[in-house]
Coordinates of N, CA and C in Angstrom, one line a residue:
X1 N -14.8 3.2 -3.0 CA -13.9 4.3 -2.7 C -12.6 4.1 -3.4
X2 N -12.1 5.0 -4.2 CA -10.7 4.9 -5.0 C -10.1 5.6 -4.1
X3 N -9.1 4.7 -4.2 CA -7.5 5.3 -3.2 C -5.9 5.6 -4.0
X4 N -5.9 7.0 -4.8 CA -4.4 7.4 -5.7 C -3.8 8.3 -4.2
X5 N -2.7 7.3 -3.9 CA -2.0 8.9 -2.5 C -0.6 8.1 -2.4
X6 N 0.6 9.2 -2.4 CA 2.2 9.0 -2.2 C 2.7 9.6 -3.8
X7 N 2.4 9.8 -4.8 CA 3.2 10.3 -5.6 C 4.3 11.7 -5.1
X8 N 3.7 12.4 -4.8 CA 4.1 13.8 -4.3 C 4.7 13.8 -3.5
X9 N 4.3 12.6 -2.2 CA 5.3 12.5 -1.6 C 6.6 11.7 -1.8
X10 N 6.8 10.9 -2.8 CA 8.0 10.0 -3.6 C 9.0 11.4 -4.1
X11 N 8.0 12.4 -4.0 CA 9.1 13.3 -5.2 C 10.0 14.0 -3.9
X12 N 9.6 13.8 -3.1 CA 11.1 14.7 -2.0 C 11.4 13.7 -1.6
X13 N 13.1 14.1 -1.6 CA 14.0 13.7 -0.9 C 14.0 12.5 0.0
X14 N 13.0 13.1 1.2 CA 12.7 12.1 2.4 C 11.8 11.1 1.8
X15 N 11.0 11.1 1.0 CA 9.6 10.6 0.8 C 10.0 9.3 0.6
X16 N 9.9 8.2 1.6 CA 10.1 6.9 1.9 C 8.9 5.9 1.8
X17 N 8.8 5.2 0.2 CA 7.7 4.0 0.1 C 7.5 3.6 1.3
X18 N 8.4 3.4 2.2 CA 8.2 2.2 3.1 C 7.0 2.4 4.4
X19 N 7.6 3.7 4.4 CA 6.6 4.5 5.3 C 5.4 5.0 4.6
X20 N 5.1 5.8 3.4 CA 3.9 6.0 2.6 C 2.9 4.7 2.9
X21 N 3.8 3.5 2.5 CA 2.7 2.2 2.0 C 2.3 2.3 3.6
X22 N 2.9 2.2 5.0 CA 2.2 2.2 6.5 C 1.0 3.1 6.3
X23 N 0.9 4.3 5.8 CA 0.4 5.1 6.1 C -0.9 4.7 5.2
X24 N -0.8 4.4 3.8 CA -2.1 4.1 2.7 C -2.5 2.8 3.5
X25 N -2.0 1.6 3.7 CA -2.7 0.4 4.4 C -3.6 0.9 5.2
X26 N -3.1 1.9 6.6 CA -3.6 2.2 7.4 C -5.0 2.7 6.9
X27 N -5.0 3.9 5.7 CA -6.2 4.4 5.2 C -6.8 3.6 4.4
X28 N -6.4 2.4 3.9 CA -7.4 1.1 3.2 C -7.6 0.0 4.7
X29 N -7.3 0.5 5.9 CA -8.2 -0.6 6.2 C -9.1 0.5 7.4
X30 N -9.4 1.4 7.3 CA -10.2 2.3 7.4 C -11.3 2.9 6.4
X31 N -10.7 2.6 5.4 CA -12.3 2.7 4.4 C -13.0 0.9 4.5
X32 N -12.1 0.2 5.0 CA -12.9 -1.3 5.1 C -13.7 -1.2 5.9
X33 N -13.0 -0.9 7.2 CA -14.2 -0.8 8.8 C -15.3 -0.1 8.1
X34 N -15.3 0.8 7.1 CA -16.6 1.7 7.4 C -17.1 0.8 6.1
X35 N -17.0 -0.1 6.0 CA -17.4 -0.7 5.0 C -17.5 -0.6 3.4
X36 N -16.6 0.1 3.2 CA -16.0 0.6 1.6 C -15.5 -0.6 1.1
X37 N -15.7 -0.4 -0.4 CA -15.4 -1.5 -1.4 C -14.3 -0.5 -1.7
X38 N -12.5 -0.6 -1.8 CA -11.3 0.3 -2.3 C -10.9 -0.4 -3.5
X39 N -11.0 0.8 -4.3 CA -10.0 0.6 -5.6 C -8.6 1.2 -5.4
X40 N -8.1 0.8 -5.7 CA -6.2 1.1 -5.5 C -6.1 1.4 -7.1
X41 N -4.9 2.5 -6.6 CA -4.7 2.8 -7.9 C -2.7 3.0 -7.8
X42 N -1.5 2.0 -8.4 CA -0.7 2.3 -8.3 C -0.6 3.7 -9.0
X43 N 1.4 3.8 -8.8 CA 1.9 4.8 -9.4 C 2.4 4.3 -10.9
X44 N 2.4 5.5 -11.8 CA 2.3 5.6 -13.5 C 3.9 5.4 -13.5
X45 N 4.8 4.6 -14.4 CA 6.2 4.7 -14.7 C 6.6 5.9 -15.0
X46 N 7.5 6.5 -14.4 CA 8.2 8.1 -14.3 C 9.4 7.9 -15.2
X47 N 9.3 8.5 -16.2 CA 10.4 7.7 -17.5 C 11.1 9.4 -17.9
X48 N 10.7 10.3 -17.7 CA 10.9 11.6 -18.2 C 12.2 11.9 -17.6
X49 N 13.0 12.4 -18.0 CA 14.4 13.2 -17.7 C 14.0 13.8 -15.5
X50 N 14.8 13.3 -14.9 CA 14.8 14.1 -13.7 C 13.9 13.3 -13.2
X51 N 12.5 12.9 -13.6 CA 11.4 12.0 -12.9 C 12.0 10.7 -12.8
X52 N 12.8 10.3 -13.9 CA 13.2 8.9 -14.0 C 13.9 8.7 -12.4
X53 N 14.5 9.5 -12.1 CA 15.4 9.4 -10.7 C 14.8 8.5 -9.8
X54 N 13.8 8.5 -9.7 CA 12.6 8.5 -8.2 C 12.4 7.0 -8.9
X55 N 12.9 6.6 -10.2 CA 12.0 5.3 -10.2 C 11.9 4.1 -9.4
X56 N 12.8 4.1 -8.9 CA 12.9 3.0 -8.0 C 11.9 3.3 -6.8
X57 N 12.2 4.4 -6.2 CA 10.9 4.8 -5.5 C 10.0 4.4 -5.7
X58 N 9.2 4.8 -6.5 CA 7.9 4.5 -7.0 C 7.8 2.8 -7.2
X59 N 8.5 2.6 -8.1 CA 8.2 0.7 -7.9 C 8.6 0.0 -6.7
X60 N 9.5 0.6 -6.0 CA 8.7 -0.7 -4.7 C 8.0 0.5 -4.0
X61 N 7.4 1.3 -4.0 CA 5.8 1.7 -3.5 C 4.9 1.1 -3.9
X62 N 4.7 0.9 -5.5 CA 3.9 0.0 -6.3 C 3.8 -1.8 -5.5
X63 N 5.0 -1.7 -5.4 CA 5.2 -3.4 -4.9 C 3.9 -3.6 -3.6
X64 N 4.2 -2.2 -2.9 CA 3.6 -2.6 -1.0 C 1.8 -2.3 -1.8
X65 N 1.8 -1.5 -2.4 CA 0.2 -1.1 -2.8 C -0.6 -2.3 -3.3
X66 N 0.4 -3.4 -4.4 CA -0.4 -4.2 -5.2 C -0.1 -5.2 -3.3
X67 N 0.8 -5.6 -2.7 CA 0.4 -6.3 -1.6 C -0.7 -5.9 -0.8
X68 N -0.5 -4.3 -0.4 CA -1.9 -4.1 0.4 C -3.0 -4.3 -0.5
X69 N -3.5 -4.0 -1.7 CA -4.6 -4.6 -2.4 C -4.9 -5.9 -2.4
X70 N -3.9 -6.7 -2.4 CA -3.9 -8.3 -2.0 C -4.3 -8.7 -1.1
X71 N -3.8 -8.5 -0.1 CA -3.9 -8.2 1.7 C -5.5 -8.5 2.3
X72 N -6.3 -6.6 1.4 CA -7.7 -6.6 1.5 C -8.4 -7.0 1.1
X73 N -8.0 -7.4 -0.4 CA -8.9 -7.7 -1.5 C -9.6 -6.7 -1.9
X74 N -8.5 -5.5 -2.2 CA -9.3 -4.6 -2.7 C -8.5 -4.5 -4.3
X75 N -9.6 -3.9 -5.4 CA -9.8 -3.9 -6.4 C -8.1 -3.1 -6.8
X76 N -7.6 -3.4 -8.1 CA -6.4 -2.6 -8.4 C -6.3 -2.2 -9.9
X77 N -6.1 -0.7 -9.8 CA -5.8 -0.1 -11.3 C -3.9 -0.6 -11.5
X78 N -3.4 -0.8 -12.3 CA -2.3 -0.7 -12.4 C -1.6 0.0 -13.3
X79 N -1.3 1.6 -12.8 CA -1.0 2.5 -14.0 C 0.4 2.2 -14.2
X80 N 1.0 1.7 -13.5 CA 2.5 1.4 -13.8 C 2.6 0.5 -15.3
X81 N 2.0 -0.4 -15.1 CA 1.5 -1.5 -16.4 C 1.1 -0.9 -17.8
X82 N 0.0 0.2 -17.8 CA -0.4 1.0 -19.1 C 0.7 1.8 -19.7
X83 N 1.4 1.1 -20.7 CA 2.1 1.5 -21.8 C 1.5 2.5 -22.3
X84 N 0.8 2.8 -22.5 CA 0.2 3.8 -23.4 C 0.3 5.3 -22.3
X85 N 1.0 4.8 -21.1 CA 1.2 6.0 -20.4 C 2.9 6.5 -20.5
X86 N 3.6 5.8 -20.9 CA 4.5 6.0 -21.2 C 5.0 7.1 -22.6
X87 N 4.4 7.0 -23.5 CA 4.0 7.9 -24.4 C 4.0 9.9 -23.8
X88 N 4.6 10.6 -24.4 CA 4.7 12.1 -24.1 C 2.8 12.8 -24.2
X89 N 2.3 11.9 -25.0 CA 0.7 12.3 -25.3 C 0.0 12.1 -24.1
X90 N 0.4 11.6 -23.5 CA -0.3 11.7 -22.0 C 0.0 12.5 -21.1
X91 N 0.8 12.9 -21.1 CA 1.3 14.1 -20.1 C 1.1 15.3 -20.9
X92 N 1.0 16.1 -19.3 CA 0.7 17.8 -19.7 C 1.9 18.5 -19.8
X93 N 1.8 19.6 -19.8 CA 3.4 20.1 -19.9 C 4.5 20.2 -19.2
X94 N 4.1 20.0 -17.3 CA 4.4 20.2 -16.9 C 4.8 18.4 -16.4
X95 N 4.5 17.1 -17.1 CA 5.2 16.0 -17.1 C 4.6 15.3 -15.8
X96 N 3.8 16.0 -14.6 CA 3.3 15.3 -13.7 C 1.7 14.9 -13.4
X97 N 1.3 16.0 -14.5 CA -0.3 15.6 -14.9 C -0.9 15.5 -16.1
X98 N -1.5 13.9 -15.9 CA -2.4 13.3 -17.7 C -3.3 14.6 -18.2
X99 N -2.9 14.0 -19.4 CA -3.8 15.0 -20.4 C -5.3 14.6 -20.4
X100 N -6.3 15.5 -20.2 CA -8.0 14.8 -20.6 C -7.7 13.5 -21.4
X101 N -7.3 13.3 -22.5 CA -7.0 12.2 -23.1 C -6.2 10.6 -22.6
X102 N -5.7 11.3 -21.4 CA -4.7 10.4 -21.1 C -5.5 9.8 -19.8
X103 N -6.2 11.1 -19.0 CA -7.3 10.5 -18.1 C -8.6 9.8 -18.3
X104 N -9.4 9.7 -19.5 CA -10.0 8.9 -20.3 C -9.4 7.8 -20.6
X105 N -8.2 7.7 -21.0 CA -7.6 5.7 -20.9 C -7.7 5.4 -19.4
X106 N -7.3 6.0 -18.4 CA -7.1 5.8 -17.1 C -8.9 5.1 -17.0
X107 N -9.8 6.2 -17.0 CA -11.1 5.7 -16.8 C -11.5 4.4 -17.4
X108 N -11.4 4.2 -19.0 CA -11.6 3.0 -19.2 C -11.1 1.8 -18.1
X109 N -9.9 1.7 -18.4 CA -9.3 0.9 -17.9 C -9.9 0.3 -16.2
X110 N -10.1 1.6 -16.0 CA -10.3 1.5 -14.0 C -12.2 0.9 -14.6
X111 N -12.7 0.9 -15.6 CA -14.0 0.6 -15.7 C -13.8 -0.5 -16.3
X112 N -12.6 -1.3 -16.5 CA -12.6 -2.9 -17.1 C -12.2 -3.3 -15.5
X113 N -11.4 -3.0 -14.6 CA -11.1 -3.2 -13.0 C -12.7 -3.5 -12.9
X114 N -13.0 -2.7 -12.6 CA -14.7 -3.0 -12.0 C -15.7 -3.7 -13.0
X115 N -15.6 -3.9 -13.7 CA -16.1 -5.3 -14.6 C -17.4 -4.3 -15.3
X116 N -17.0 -3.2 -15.9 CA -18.4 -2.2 -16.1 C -17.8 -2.8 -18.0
X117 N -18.9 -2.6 -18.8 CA -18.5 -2.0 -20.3 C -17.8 -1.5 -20.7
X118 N -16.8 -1.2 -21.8 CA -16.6 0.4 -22.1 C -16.6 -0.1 -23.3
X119 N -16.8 1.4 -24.4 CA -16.8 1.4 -25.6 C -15.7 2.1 -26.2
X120 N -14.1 1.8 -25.5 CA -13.2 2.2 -26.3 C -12.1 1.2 -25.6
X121 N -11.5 1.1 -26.4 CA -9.9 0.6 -25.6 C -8.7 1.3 -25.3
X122 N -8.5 1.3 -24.0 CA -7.3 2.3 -23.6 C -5.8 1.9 -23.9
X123 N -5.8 0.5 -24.4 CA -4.8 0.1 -24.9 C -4.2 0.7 -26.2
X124 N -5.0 1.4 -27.2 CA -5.2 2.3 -28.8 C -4.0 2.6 -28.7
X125 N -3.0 3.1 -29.5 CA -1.8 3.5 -29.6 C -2.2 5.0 -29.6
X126 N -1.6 6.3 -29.4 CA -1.5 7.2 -29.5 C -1.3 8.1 -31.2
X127 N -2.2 8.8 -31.6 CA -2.0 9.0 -33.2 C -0.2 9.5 -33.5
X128 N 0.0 9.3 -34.5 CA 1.2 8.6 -34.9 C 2.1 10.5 -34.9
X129 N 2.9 11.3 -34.6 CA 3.5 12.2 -34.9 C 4.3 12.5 -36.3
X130 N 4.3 11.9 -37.2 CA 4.9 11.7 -38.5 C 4.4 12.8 -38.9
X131 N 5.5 13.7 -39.8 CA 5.5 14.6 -40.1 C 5.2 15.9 -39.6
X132 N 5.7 15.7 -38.3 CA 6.1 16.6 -37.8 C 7.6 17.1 -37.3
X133 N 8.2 15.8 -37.0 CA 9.7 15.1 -37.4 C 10.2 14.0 -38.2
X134 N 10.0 15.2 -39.2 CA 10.4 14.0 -40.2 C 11.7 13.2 -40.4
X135 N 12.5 13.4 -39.8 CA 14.3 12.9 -39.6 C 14.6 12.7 -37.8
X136 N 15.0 11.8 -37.5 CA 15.4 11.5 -36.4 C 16.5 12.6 -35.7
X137 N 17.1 13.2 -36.5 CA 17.9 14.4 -36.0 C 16.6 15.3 -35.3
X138 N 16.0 15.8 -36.2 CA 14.6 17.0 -36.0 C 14.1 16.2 -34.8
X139 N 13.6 14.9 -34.4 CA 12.9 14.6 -33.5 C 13.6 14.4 -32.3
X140 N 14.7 14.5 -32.2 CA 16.0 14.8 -31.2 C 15.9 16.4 -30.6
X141 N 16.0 16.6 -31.5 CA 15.8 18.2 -31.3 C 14.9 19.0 -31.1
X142 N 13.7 18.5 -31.4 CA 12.4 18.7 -31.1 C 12.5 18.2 -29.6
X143 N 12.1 17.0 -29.2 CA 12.1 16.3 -27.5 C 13.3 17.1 -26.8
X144 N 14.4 17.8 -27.2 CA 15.3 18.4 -26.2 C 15.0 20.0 -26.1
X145 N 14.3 20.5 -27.0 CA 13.9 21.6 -27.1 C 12.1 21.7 -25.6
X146 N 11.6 20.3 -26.1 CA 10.8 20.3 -24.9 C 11.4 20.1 -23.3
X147 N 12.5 19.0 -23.8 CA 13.0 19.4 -22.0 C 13.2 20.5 -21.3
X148 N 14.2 21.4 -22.6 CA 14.5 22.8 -21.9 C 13.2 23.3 -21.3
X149 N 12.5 23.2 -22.2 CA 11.1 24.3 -21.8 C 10.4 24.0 -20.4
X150 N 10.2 22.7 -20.6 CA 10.0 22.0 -18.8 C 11.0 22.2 -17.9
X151 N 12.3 22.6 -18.4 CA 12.8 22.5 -17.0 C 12.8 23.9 -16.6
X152 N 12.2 25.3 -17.6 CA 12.7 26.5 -17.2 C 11.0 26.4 -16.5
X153 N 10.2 25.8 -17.2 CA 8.6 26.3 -16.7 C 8.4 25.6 -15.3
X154 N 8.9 23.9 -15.4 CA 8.2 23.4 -14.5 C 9.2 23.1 -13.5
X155 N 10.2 22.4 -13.6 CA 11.4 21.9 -13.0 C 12.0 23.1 -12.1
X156 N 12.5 24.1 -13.2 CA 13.2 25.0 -11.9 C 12.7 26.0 -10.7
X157 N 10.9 26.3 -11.1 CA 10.6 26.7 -10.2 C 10.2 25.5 -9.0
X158 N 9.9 24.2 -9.3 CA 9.7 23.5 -8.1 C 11.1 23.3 -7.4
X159 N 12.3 23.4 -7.8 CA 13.4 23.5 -7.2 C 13.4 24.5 -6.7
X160 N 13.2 25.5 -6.7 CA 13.3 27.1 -6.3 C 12.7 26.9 -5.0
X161 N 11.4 26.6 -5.3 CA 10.2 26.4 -3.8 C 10.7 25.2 -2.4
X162 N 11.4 24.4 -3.5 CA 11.9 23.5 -2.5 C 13.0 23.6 -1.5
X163 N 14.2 24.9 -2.4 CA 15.0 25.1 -1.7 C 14.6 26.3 -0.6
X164 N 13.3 27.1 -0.8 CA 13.2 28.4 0.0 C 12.0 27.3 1.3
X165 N 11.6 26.2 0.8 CA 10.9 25.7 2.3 C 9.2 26.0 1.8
X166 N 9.2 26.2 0.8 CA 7.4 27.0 0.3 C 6.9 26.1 -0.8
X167 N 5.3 25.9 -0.8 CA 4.8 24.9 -1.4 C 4.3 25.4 -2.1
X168 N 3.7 24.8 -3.4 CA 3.1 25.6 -4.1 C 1.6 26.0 -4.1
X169 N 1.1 25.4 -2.7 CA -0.5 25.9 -2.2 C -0.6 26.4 -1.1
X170 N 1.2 27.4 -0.7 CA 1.0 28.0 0.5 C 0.3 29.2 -0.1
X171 N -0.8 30.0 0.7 CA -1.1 30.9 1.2 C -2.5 30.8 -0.5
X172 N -3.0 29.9 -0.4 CA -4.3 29.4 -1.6 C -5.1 28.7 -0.4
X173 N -6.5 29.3 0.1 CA -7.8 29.0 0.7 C -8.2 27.8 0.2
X174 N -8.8 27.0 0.8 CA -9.1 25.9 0.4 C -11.1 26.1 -0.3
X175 N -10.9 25.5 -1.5 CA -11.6 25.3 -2.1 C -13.5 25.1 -1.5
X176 N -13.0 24.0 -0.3 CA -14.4 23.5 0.3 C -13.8 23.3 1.9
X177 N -13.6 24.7 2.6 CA -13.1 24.3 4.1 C -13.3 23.7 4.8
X178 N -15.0 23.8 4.8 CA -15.4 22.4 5.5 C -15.9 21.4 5.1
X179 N -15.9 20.3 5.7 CA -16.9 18.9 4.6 C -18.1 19.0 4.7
X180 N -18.9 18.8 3.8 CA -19.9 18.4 3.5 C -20.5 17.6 2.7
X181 N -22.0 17.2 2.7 CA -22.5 16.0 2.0 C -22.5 16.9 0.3
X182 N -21.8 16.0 -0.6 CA -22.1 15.7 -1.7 C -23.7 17.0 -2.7

């Protein structure tokens, strides 16, 4: 069983590691009783303008997760660690979700955790953007030309929703209401 949960909640205000990590232990030592093998998966380094804020957040969340994986002995991805996540090529536009591409290094990697093969390395550098900014002025300008765009697309409406009290999956049905087998 893989266990990724607290990012989302790191991003408000209240959203307190200290209390998150009570809450994930509790749900890793409930997939133990039932006899689950858990993979842990920390949180990715939030390096982006406005994400950066929360970083401390997130690293001692990371801290209690790699303890609770210690704790149980359960298995650990460490996305905080993958440099290659720090790169803009891994994120979508909206800066809080990997690109297919970016989720494929994630897989490798979580498939060197579990001691499987893989036939690529997630470590590969990202193909190079040269000539596309060709002058460090242009590539200044280019990356601040993307912030704006994130912050009018992605940024200011989650500020908007946050200040009126509304989420962005109020009044969206749920997919599969009830559970069922697989």
């Amino acid at each position: 069983m893989s266990l990724a949960a607290g990012g989302n909640d790191l991003l408000r205000p209240r959203g307190d590691p200290d209390a998150l990590a009570d809450h994930f232990d509790e749900a890793v030592r409930t997939l133990l009783m039932a006899g689950c093998q858990v993979l842990v998966f920390t949180g990715f380094d939030p390096r982006f303008p406005v994400l950066r804020l929360i970083r401390g957040k997130v690293a001692a969340y990371n801290m209690h997760l790699r303890a609770i994986a210690d704790r149980h002995q359960c298995l650990l991805v460490d996305l905080w660690s993958m440099r290659v996540l720090r790169d803009p090529h891994a994120w979508s536009a909206d800066r809080l979700h990997l690109t297919p591409d970016a989720h494929q290094r994630v897989a490798l990697h979580t498939c060197e955790v579990l001691g499987l093969p893989v036939a690529a390395d997630w470590r590969e550098p990202w193909p190079s953007a040269e000539g596309i900014a060709s002058s460090q002025a242009r590539a200044w300008l280019a990356a601040r030309r993307t912030d704006l765009r994130w912050a009018r697309l992605h940024a200011a409406p989650w500020v908007a929703r946050r200040v009126r009290g509304v989420s962005s999956g109020d009044g969206i049905t749920p997919k599969r209401p009830e559970l069922l087998p697989p």
